[in-house]
Structures are given as C-alpha cells and as structure tokens.
mmCIF file of C-alpha atoms in Angstrom:
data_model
loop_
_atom_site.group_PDB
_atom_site.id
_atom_site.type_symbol
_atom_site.label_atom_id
_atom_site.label_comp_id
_atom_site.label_asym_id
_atom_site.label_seq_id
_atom_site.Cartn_x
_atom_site.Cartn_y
_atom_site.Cartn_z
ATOM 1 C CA UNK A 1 129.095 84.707 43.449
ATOM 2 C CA UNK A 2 130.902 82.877 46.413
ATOM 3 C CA UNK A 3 130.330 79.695 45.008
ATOM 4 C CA UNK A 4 132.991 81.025 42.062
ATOM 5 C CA UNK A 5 135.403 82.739 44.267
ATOM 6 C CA UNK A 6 134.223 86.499 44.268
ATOM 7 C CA UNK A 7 132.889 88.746 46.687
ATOM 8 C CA UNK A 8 130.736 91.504 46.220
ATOM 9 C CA UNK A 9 131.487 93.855 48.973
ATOM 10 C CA UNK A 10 130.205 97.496 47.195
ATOM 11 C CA UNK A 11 128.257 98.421 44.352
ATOM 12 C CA UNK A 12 127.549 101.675 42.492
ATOM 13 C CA UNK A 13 123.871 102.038 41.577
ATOM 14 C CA UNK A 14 123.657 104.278 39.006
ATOM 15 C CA UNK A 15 120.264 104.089 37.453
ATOM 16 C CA UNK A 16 117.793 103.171 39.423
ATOM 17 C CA UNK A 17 113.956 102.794 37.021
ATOM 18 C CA UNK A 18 111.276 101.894 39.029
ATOM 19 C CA UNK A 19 107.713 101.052 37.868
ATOM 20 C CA UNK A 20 106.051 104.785 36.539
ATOM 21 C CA UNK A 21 103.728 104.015 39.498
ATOM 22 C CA UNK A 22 105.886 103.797 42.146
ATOM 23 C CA UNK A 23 107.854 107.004 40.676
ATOM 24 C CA UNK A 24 104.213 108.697 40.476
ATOM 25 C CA UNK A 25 103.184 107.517 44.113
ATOM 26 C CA UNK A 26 106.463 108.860 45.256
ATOM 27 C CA UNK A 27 106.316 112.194 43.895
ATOM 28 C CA UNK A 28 103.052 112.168 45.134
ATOM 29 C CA UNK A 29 103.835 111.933 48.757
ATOM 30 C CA UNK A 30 106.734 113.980 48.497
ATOM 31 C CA UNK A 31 104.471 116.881 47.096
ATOM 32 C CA UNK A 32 101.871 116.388 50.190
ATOM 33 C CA UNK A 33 104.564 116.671 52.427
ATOM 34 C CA UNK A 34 105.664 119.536 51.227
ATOM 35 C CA UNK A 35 102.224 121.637 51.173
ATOM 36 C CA UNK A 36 101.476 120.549 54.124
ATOM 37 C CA UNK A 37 105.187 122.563 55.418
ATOM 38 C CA UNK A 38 103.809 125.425 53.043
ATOM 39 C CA UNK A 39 100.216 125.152 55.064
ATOM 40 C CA UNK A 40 102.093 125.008 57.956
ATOM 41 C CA UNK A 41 103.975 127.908 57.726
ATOM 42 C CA UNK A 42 101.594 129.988 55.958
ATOM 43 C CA UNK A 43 99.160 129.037 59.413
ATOM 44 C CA UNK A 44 101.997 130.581 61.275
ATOM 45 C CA UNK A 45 102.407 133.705 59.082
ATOM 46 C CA UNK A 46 98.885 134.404 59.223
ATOM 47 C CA UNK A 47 98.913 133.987 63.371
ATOM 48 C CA UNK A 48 101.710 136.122 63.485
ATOM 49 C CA UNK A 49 100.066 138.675 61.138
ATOM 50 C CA UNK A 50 97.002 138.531 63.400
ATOM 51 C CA UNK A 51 98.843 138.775 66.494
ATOM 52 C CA UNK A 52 100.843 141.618 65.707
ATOM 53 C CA UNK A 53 98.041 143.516 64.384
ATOM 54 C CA UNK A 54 96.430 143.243 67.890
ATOM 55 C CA UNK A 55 99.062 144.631 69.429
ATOM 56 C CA UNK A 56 99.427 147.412 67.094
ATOM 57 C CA UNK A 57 95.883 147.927 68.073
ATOM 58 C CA UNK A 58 95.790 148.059 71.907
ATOM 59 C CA UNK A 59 99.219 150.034 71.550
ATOM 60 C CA UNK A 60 97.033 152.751 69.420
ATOM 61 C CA UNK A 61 94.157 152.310 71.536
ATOM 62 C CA UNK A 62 96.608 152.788 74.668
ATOM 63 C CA UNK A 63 98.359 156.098 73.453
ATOM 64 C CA UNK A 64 94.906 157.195 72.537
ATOM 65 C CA UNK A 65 93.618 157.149 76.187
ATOM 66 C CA UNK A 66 96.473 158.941 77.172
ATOM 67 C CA UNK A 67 96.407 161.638 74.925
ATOM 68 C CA UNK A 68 92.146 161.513 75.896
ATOM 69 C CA UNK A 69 93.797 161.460 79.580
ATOM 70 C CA UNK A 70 96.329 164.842 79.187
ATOM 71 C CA UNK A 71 93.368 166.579 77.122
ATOM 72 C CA UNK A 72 90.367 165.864 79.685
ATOM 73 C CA UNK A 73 93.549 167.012 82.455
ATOM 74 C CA UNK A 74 94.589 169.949 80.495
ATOM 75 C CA UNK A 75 91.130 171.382 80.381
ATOM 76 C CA UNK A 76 90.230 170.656 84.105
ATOM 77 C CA UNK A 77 93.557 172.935 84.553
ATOM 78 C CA UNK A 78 92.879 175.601 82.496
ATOM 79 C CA UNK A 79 89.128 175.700 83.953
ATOM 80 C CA UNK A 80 90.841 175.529 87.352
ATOM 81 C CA UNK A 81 92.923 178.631 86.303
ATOM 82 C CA UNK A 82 89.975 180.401 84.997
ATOM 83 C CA UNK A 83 88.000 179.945 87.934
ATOM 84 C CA UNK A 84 90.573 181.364 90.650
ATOM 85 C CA UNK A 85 91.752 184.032 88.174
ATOM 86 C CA UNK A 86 88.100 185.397 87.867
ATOM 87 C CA UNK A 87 87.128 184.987 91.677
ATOM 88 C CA UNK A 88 90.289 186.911 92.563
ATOM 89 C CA UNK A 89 90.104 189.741 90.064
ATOM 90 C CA UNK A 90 86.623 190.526 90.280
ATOM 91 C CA UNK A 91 84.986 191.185 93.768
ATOM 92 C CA UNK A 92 82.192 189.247 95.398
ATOM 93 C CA UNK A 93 82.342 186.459 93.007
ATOM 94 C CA UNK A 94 82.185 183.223 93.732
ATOM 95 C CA UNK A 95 83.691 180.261 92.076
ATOM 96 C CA UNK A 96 80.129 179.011 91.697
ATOM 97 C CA UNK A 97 79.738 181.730 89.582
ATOM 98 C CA UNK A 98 82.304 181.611 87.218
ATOM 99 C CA UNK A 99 81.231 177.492 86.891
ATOM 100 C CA UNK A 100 77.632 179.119 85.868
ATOM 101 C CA UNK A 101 78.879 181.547 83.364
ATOM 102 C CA UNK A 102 81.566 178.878 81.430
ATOM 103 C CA UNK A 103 78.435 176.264 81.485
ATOM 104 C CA UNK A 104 76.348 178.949 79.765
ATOM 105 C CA UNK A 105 79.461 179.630 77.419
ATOM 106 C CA UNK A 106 79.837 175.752 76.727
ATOM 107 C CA UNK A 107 76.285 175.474 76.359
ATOM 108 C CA UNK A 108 76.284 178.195 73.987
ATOM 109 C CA UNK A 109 79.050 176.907 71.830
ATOM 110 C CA UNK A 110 77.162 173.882 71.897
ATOM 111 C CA UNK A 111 74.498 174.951 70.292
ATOM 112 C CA UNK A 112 76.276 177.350 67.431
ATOM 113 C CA UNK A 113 78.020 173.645 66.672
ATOM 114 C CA UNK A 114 74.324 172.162 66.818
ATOM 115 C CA UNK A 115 72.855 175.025 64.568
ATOM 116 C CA UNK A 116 75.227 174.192 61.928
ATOM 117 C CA UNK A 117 73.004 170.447 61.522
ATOM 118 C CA UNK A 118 69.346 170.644 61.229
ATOM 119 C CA UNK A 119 68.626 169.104 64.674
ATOM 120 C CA UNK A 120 65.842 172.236 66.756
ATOM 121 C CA UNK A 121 66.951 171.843 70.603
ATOM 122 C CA UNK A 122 65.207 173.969 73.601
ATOM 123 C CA UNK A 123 67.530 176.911 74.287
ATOM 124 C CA UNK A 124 65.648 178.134 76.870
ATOM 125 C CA UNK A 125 68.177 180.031 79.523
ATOM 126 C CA UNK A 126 66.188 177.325 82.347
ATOM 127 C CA UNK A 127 67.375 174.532 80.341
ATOM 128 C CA UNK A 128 71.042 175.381 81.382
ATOM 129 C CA UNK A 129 69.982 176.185 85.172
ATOM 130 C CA UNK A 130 68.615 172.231 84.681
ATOM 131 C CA UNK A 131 71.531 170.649 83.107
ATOM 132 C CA UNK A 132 73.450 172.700 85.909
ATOM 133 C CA UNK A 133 71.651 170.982 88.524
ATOM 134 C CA UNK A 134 71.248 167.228 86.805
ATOM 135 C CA UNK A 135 75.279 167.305 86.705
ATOM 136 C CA UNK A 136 75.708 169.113 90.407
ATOM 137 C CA UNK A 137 72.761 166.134 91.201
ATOM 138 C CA UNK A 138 74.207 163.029 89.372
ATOM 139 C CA UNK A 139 77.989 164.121 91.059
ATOM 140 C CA UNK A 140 76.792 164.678 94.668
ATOM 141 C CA UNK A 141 74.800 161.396 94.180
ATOM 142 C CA UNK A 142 78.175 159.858 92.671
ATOM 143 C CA UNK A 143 80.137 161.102 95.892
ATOM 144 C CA UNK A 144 77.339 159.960 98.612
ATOM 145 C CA UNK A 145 77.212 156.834 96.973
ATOM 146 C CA UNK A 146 81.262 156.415 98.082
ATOM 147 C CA UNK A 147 81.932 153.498 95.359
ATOM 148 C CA UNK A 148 82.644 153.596 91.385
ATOM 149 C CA UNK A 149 79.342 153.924 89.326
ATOM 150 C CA UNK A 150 78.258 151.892 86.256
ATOM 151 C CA UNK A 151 78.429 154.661 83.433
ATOM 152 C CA UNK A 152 75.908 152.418 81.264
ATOM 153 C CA UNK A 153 73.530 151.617 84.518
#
C-alpha cells in the first residue's frame, strides 16, 4: 500500500478461520496439556494422601506404645506395691513368696480365660514351679549375658 501513499501501521483481526484441521490439532494439544496438569496434580494428591496416611499411622502406632509403655509400668507398680505390702504385713514372708503365689494367681486366671476356648493345657501345680524357673532362668541368663537379647533368636 506504500506504493499508493498509505500506511498500514495497526489492524484489528476480528475473525480469524483457520483450516478445521488446524482448529482440531489445536484443541487437541491444548486438551493434552491440560490432562497432563490434571495427572499432575492428581499424582500429587494421591502422594499427599499417602503420605499423610503414614503419618497418621506411626502417630497411632506411637501413642499406642506409650499407652503399652504406662500399662506394662503401671502393673510392675502395683505388683511392686503388692509385694512389699504382703512381706511387711505378714511375718516370715519373703518377697519370693508373694512372686510364687501372684504367678500361681496369673497362671490360674490364665487358664479360666483358656477354659473358655476348647484348647486342653497341663495344669499340673509342677507346670507353674517350671514356668517359674524357665522365666527366673531365661532373666538371669538375660542379665549374665550383660547386652540386649534378640526376642525372635
């Protein structure tokens, strides 16, 4: 248009028709672009999901051993308790004694709980002198060894 005196220096565009295959090829790419984002952040959903379900997890697992922890505690008190009460209210026994006569009540409840399942055990009053001495055995062996034992070994 120079060669008649006019210069184009901006022009509105208003409707723009390309070929129906160019307009199909770009939707195309524009729609694979945009599941791929949706992949992508459904990927990162789904990691966070998983993550923060392991946490939950180990934070359940975690107050679980401590409330294990205060129970296994709160019973080595009470059976601390038990055993000093008896020995000093009743004369001439020992605290070995009072160990033997709450393993024979233990082992007694034991077996009431058993008896309610159809399992037949030995209840032989020897049997408890030999779990007595296999647990006296297996912690004096324990405390001569002087390190941490394997409990699956």
């Amino acid at each position: 248009m120079k060669d008649y005196g006019y210069s184009i220096v901006n022009t509105l565009v208003t409707d723009l028709a390309p070929d129906s295959k160019v307009k199909a090829s770009m939707n195309e790419i524009n729609a694979a672009r945009r599941l791929k984002e949706a992949a992508s952040h459904q990927a990162e959903a789904d990691k966070v999901r998983q993550v923060k379900n392991a946490e939950a997890e180990a934070e359940a697992r975690y107050l679980s051993g401590l409330g294990v922890a205060r129970q296994r505690k709160a019973i080595v008190q009470g059976l601390q308790a038990s055993v000093s009460e008896f020995s000093e209210e009743v004369g001439g026994a020992k605290p070995k004694d009072v160990m033997d006569i709450l393993l024979l009540s233990q082992y007694f409840d034991t077996l009431s709980v058993v008896g309610a399942n159809s399992l037949i055990l030995e209840h032989d009053p020897a049997t408890v002198a030999g779990l007595q001495r296999q647990v006296g055995a297996s912690f004096m062996t324990g405390g001569l060894e002087g390190g941490k034992r394997d409990l699956l070994s």
